[in-house]
Coordinates of N, CA, C and O in Angstrom, one line a residue:
X865 N -47.5 4.5 14.8 CA -47.4 3.0 14.6 C -48.7 2.5 14.1 O -48.8 1.6 13.2
X866 N -49.8 2.9 14.7 CA -51.1 2.4 14.4 C -51.5 2.8 13.0 O -52.2 2.1 12.3
X867 N -51.0 4.0 12.5 CA -51.3 4.5 11.2 C -50.7 3.6 10.1 O -51.2 3.4 9.0
X868 N -49.6 2.9 10.5 CA -48.9 2.0 9.5 C -49.3 0.6 9.7 O -48.8 -0.3 9.0
X869 N -50.2 0.3 10.5 CA -50.7 -1.0 10.7 C -49.9 -1.9 11.6 O -49.9 -3.1 11.5
X870 N -49.1 -1.3 12.5 CA -48.2 -2.1 13.4 C -48.7 -1.9 14.8 O -49.2 -0.9 15.2
X871 N -48.4 -2.9 15.6 CA -48.7 -2.8 17.0 C -47.5 -2.1 17.6 O -46.4 -1.9 17.0
X872 N -47.6 -1.7 18.8 CA -46.5 -0.9 19.5 C -45.3 -1.8 19.6 O -44.2 -1.3 19.4
X873 N -45.4 -3.1 19.9 CA -44.3 -3.9 20.1 C -43.5 -4.1 18.7 O -42.3 -4.1 18.6
X874 N -44.3 -4.3 17.6 CA -43.7 -4.4 16.3 C -43.0 -3.1 15.9 O -41.9 -3.1 15.4
X875 N -43.6 -2.0 16.3 CA -42.9 -0.7 16.0 C -41.6 -0.5 16.8 O -40.6 -0.1 16.2
X876 N -41.6 -0.9 18.0 CA -40.4 -0.8 18.8 C -39.3 -1.7 18.3 O -38.1 -1.4 18.3
X877 N -39.7 -2.9 17.9 CA -38.8 -3.9 17.3 C -38.2 -3.3 16.0 O -37.0 -3.4 15.8
X878 N -39.1 -2.7 15.2 CA -38.6 -2.1 14.0 C -37.6 -1.0 14.2 O -36.6 -0.9 13.6
X879 N -37.9 -0.1 15.2 CA -37.0 1.0 15.6 C -35.7 0.4 16.1 O -34.6 0.9 15.7
X880 N -35.7 -0.6 16.9 CA -34.5 -1.3 17.4 C -33.6 -1.8 16.3 O -32.4 -1.7 16.3
X881 N -34.3 -2.5 15.3 CA -33.5 -3.0 14.1 C -32.9 -1.9 13.3 O -31.7 -2.0 12.9
X882 N -33.6 -0.8 13.2 CA -33.0 0.4 12.4 C -31.8 0.9 13.1 O -30.8 1.2 12.5
X883 N -31.9 1.0 14.5 CA -30.7 1.5 15.2 C -29.5 0.6 15.1 O -28.4 1.0 14.9
X884 N -29.8 -0.7 15.2 CA -28.7 -1.7 15.1 C -28.1 -1.7 13.7 O -26.8 -1.7 13.6
X885 N -28.9 -1.6 12.7 CA -28.3 -1.5 11.3 C -27.5 -0.3 11.1 O -26.4 -0.3 10.5
X886 N -28.0 0.8 11.7 CA -27.2 2.1 11.6 C -25.9 2.0 12.3 O -24.8 2.4 11.8
X887 N -25.9 1.3 13.5 CA -24.6 1.1 14.2 C -23.7 0.3 13.4 O -22.4 0.5 13.4
X888 N -24.2 -0.8 12.8 CA -23.3 -1.7 12.0 C -22.7 -0.9 10.8 O -21.5 -1.1 10.5
X889 N -23.6 -0.1 10.1 CA -23.1 0.6 9.0 C -22.0 1.6 9.4 O -21.0 1.8 8.8
X890 N -22.2 2.3 10.5 CA -21.3 3.3 11.1 C -20.0 2.6 11.4 O -18.9 3.1 11.2
X891 N -20.0 1.4 12.0 CA -18.8 0.7 12.4 C -18.0 0.3 11.1 O -16.8 0.4 11.1
X892 N -18.7 -0.2 10.1 CA -18.1 -0.6 8.8 C -17.5 0.6 8.2 O -16.3 0.6 7.6
X893 N -18.2 1.8 8.2 CA -17.7 3.0 7.6 C -16.4 3.5 8.3 O -15.4 3.9 7.7
X894 N -16.4 3.4 9.6 CA -15.3 3.8 10.4 C -14.1 2.9 10.1 O -12.9 3.3 10.1
X895 N -14.4 1.6 10.0 CA -13.3 0.6 9.7 C -12.7 1.0 8.3 O -11.4 1.0 8.2
X896 N -13.5 1.3 7.3 CA -12.9 1.6 6.0 C -12.1 2.9 6.0 O -11.1 3.0 5.4
X897 N -12.6 3.9 6.8 CA -11.9 5.1 6.9 C -10.5 4.9 7.6 O -9.5 5.5 7.2
X898 N -10.5 4.0 8.6 CA -9.3 3.7 9.3 C -8.3 3.0 8.3 O -7.1 3.2 8.4
X899 N -8.8 2.1 7.5 CA -8.0 1.4 6.6 C -7.3 2.4 5.6 O -6.1 2.3 5.3
X900 N -8.1 3.3 5.1 CA -7.6 4.3 4.2 C -6.6 5.2 4.9 O -5.5 5.5 4.3
X901 N -6.8 5.5 6.1 CA -5.9 6.4 6.9 C -4.6 5.6 7.1 O -3.5 6.2 7.1
X902 N -4.7 4.3 7.3 CA -3.5 3.5 7.5 C -2.6 3.5 6.2 O -1.4 3.6 6.3
X903 N -3.3 3.4 5.1 CA -2.5 3.4 3.8 C -1.9 4.8 3.6 O -0.7 4.9 3.3
X904 N -2.6 5.9 3.9 CA -2.0 7.2 3.8 C -0.9 7.4 4.8 O 0.2 7.9 4.4
X905 N -1.0 6.8 6.0 CA 0.1 6.9 7.0 C 1.3 6.2 6.5 O 2.5 6.6 6.6
X906 N 1.1 5.0 5.9 CA 2.2 4.2 5.3 C 3.0 5.0 4.3 O 4.2 5.1 4.3
X907 N 2.3 5.7 3.4 CA 2.9 6.5 2.3 C 3.6 7.7 2.9 O 4.6 8.2 2.4
X908 N 3.0 8.3 4.0 CA 3.6 9.4 4.6 C 4.9 9.0 5.2 O 5.9 9.8 5.2
X909 N 4.9 7.9 5.9 CA 6.2 7.4 6.5 C 7.2 7.1 5.4 O 8.4 7.4 5.6
X910 N 6.8 6.4 4.3 CA 7.7 6.1 3.3 C 8.3 7.3 2.6 O 9.5 7.3 2.4
X911 N 7.6 8.3 2.4 CA 8.1 9.5 1.7 C 8.5 10.6 2.7 O 8.7 11.7 2.3
X912 N 8.5 10.3 3.9 CA 8.9 11.2 5.0 C 8.1 12.5 5.0 O 8.7 13.6 5.1
X913 N 6.8 12.4 4.9 CA 5.9 13.5 4.9 C 5.4 13.7 6.3 O 5.4 12.7 7.1
X914 N 5.0 14.9 6.7 CA 4.5 15.1 8.1 C 3.2 14.3 8.3 O 2.4 14.0 7.4
X915 N 3.1 13.8 9.6 CA 1.9 13.0 9.9 C 0.7 13.9 10.0 O 0.7 15.1 10.1
X916 N -0.5 13.2 9.8 CA -1.8 13.9 9.8 C -2.5 13.4 11.1 O -2.8 12.2 11.3
X917 N -2.9 14.4 11.9 CA -3.7 14.1 13.1 C -5.0 13.4 12.8 O -5.4 12.5 13.6
X918 N -5.7 13.8 11.8 CA -7.0 13.2 11.4 C -6.8 11.7 11.2 O -7.7 10.9 11.6
X919 N -5.8 11.3 10.4 CA -5.6 9.9 10.1 C -5.3 9.2 11.4 O -5.8 8.1 11.6
X920 N -4.5 9.7 12.3 CA -4.2 9.1 13.5 C -5.4 8.9 14.4 O -5.6 7.8 15.0
X921 N -6.3 9.9 14.4 CA -7.5 9.8 15.2 C -8.5 8.8 14.6 O -9.1 8.0 15.4
X922 N -8.5 8.7 13.3 CA -9.4 7.7 12.7 C -8.9 6.2 13.0 O -9.7 5.3 13.2
X923 N -7.6 6.1 13.0 CA -7.1 4.7 13.3 C -7.3 4.4 14.8 O -7.7 3.3 15.1
X924 N -7.2 5.4 15.7 CA -7.4 5.1 17.1 C -8.9 4.9 17.4 O -9.2 4.2 18.3
X925 N -9.7 5.5 16.6 CA -11.2 5.4 16.8 C -11.7 4.0 16.7 O -12.6 3.6 17.4
X926 N -11.0 3.2 15.8 CA -11.5 1.8 15.7 C -10.6 0.8 16.5 O -10.7 -0.4 16.3
X927 N -9.8 1.3 17.3 CA -9.0 0.5 18.2 C -7.5 0.5 18.0 O -6.8 -0.1 18.7
X928 N -7.1 1.2 17.0 CA -5.6 1.3 16.8 C -5.0 0.3 15.9 O -3.9 0.5 15.3
X929 N -5.5 -0.9 15.9 CA -4.9 -2.0 15.2 C -5.8 -2.3 13.9 O -6.8 -3.0 14.0
X930 N -5.4 -1.7 12.8 CA -6.2 -1.8 11.6 C -5.5 -2.8 10.6 O -4.3 -2.7 10.3
X931 N -6.3 -3.8 10.2 CA -5.7 -4.7 9.2 C -6.2 -4.3 7.9 O -7.4 -4.1 7.6
X932 N -5.3 -4.2 6.9 CA -5.6 -3.8 5.6 C -6.3 -4.8 4.8 O -6.0 -6.0 5.0
X933 N -7.2 -4.5 3.9 CA -7.8 -5.4 3.0 C -6.7 -6.0 2.1 O -5.6 -5.4 1.9
X934 N -6.9 -7.2 1.6 CA -5.9 -7.9 0.9 C -5.4 -7.1 -0.3 O -4.3 -7.1 -0.7
X935 N -6.4 -6.5 -1.0 CA -6.0 -5.7 -2.2 C -5.0 -4.6 -1.9 O -4.1 -4.3 -2.6
X936 N -5.3 -3.9 -0.8 CA -4.5 -2.7 -0.4 C -3.1 -3.3 0.1 O -2.1 -2.7 -0.2
X937 N -3.1 -4.4 0.8 CA -1.8 -4.9 1.2 C -1.0 -5.4 0.1 O 0.2 -5.2 0.1
X938 N -1.6 -5.9 -1.0 CA -0.9 -6.3 -2.2 C -0.3 -5.1 -2.9 O 0.8 -5.2 -3.4
X939 N -1.1 -4.0 -2.9 CA -0.6 -2.8 -3.6 C 0.7 -2.3 -2.9 O 1.6 -1.9 -3.5
X940 N 0.6 -2.3 -1.6 CA 1.7 -1.8 -0.8 C 2.9 -2.7 -1.0 O 4.1 -2.2 -1.1
X941 N 2.7 -4.0 -0.9 CA 3.8 -4.9 -1.1 C 4.5 -4.8 -2.5 O 5.7 -4.8 -2.6
X942 N 3.7 -4.6 -3.5 CA 4.2 -4.4 -4.9 C 5.0 -3.1 -4.9 O 6.1 -3.1 -5.5
X943 N 4.5 -2.1 -4.3 CA 5.2 -0.8 -4.3 C 6.5 -0.9 -3.6 O 7.5 -0.4 -4.0
X944 N 6.5 -1.7 -2.5 CA 7.8 -1.9 -1.8 C 8.8 -2.6 -2.6 O 10.0 -2.3 -2.6
X945 N 8.3 -3.7 -3.3 CA 9.2 -4.4 -4.2 C 9.8 -3.6 -5.3 O 11.0 -3.6 -5.6
X946 N 8.9 -2.7 -5.9 CA 9.4 -1.8 -7.0 C 10.5 -0.9 -6.4 O 11.5 -0.6 -7.0
X947 N 10.2 -0.4 -5.2 CA 11.1 0.6 -4.6 C 12.5 -0.1 -4.3 O 13.5 0.5 -4.5
X948 N 12.4 -1.4 -3.8 CA 13.7 -2.1 -3.5 C 14.5 -2.3 -4.8 O 15.7 -2.2 -4.9
X949 N 13.7 -2.6 -5.9 CA 14.4 -2.9 -7.2 C 15.0 -1.6 -7.7 O 16.1 -1.7 -8.2
X950 N 14.3 -0.5 -7.5 CA 14.9 0.8 -8.0 C 16.2 1.2 -7.2 O 17.1 1.8 -7.7
X951 N 16.2 0.8 -5.9 CA 17.3 1.1 -5.1 C 18.5 0.2 -5.3 O 19.6 0.5 -4.8
X952 N 18.3 -0.9 -6.0 CA 19.4 -1.8 -6.2 C 20.4 -1.2 -7.2 O 20.1 -0.2 -7.9
X953 N 21.6 -1.8 -7.3 CA 22.6 -1.3 -8.2 C 22.1 -1.3 -9.7 O 22.3 -0.4 -10.5
X954 N 21.6 -2.4 -10.1 CA 21.0 -2.6 -11.5 C 19.9 -1.6 -11.7 O 19.8 -1.0 -12.8
X955 N 19.1 -1.4 -10.7 CA 18.0 -0.4 -10.8 C 18.5 1.0 -11.0 O 18.0 1.8 -11.8
X956 N 19.6 1.3 -10.3 CA 20.2 2.6 -10.4 C 20.8 2.8 -11.8 O 20.8 3.9 -12.4
X957 N 21.4 1.7 -12.3 CA 22.0 1.8 -13.7 C 21.0 2.0 -14.7 O 21.2 2.7 -15.7
X958 N 19.8 1.3 -14.6 CA 18.8 1.5 -15.6 C 18.2 2.9 -15.6 O 17.6 3.3 -16.5
X959 N 18.3 3.6 -14.5 CA 17.8 5.0 -14.4 C 18.7 6.0 -15.1 O 18.2 7.1 -15.4
X960 N 19.9 5.6 -15.4 CA 20.8 6.5 -16.1 C 20.4 6.6 -17.5 O 20.2 5.6 -18.2
X961 N 20.2 7.8 -18.0 CA 19.8 8.0 -19.4 C 20.9 7.6 -20.4 O 22.1 7.8 -20.0
X962 N 20.5 7.2 -21.5 CA 21.5 6.8 -22.6 C 22.5 5.8 -22.2 O 23.6 5.7 -22.7
X963 N 22.1 4.8 -21.3 CA 22.9 3.8 -20.9 C 22.4 2.5 -21.5 O 21.3 2.1 -21.2
X964 N 23.2 1.8 -22.3 CA 22.7 0.5 -22.9 C 23.5 -0.6 -22.2 O 24.7 -0.7 -22.4
X965 N 22.8 -1.3 -21.4 CA 23.5 -2.4 -20.6 C 24.1 -3.5 -21.5 O 25.1 -4.0 -21.2
X966 N 23.4 -3.8 -22.6 CA 23.9 -4.8 -23.5 C 25.3 -4.4 -24.1 O 26.2 -5.2 -24.1
X967 N 25.3 -3.2 -24.5 CA 26.6 -2.7 -25.1 C 27.7 -2.6 -24.0 O 28.9 -2.9 -24.3
X968 N 27.3 -2.3 -22.8 CA 28.2 -2.2 -21.7 C 28.8 -3.6 -21.4 O 30.0 -3.8 -21.2
X969 N 27.9 -4.6 -21.4 CA 28.4 -6.0 -21.2 C 29.3 -6.4 -22.4 O 30.3 -7.1 -22.1
X970 N 29.0 -6.1 -23.6 CA 29.8 -6.4 -24.7 C 31.2 -5.8 -24.6 O 32.2 -6.5 -24.8
X971 N 31.2 -4.5 -24.2 CA 32.5 -3.8 -24.0 C 33.3 -4.5 -22.9 O 34.6 -4.7 -23.0
X972 N 32.7 -4.9 -21.8 CA 33.4 -5.5 -20.7 C 33.9 -6.8 -21.1 O 35.1 -7.2 -20.8
X973 N 33.2 -7.6 -21.9 CA 33.6 -8.9 -22.4 C 34.8 -8.7 -23.3 O 35.8 -9.5 -23.2
X974 N 34.7 -7.8 -24.2 CA 35.8 -7.5 -25.1 C 37.1 -7.1 -24.4 O 38.2 -7.5 -24.7
X975 N 36.9 -6.3 -23.4 CA 38.1 -5.8 -22.6 C 38.7 -7.0 -21.9 O 40.0 -7.1 -21.9
X976 N 37.9 -7.9 -21.3 CA 38.4 -9.1 -20.7 C 39.2 -10.0 -21.7 O 40.3 -10.5 -21.4
X977 N 38.7 -10.1 -22.9 CA 39.3 -11.0 -23.9 C 40.7 -10.3 -24.3 O 41.7 -11.0 -24.4
X978 N 40.7 -9.0 -24.4 CA 41.9 -8.3 -24.8 C 43.0 -8.5 -23.6 O 44.1 -8.7 -23.9
X979 N 42.5 -8.4 -22.4 CA 43.4 -8.6 -21.3 C 44.0 -10.0 -21.3 O 45.2 -10.2 -21.0
X980 N 43.2 -11.0 -21.5 CA 43.6 -12.4 -21.6 C 44.7 -12.6 -22.7 O 45.7 -13.2 -22.5
X981 N 44.4 -12.0 -23.8 CA 45.3 -12.2 -24.9 C 46.6 -11.5 -24.7 O 47.7 -12.0 -25.0
X982 N 46.6 -10.3 -24.1 CA 47.8 -9.5 -23.8 C 48.6 -10.2 -22.7 O 49.8 -10.2 -22.7
X983 N 47.9 -10.9 -21.8 CA 48.5 -11.6 -20.7 C 49.3 -12.8 -21.2 O 50.4 -13.2 -20.8
X984 N 48.7 -13.5 -22.3 CA 49.3 -14.6 -22.9 C 50.6 -14.2 -23.6 O 51.6 -15.0 -23.7
X985 N 50.6 -13.0 -24.2 CA 51.7 -12.6 -25.0 C 52.8 -12.0 -24.1 O 54.0 -12.0 -24.5
X986 N 52.5 -11.7 -22.8 CA 53.4 -11.1 -21.9 C 54.4 -12.1 -21.5 O 54.1 -13.2 -21.0
X987 N 55.7 -11.8 -21.6 CA 56.8 -12.7 -21.2 C 57.0 -12.8 -19.7 O 57.4 -13.8 -19.2
X988 N 56.6 -11.8 -19.0 CA 56.8 -11.8 -17.5 C 55.8 -12.7 -16.9 O 56.0 -13.4 -16.0
X989 N 54.5 -12.7 -17.4 CA 53.5 -13.5 -16.9 C 53.7 -15.0 -17.2 O 53.4 -15.9 -16.7

């Protein structure tokens, strides 16, 4: 301490600050690791993949209740919306190859018109 031009008290204060900064950095790093582990866990649950003990340990290390950053939460929300859209009936129809929804609508409309005209001509109706 004397070689650096500090008194003993200044040196001890400097060492204390270094330790506090390191602890803060370590806590922030652990929080980020837990957030990433939460995202990975979410996708493992979604795609029914086996759980990872390391991710569970990282989440529990910071207290178990990890709040995702806004950007990651938005990504997951958008992914869920896309998944819901794909699972809908229209989404399933758009997945079928060589299916033209416009031509299908036109054919359905034409069929309805034909049915109406044939119903008007029918003497029983």
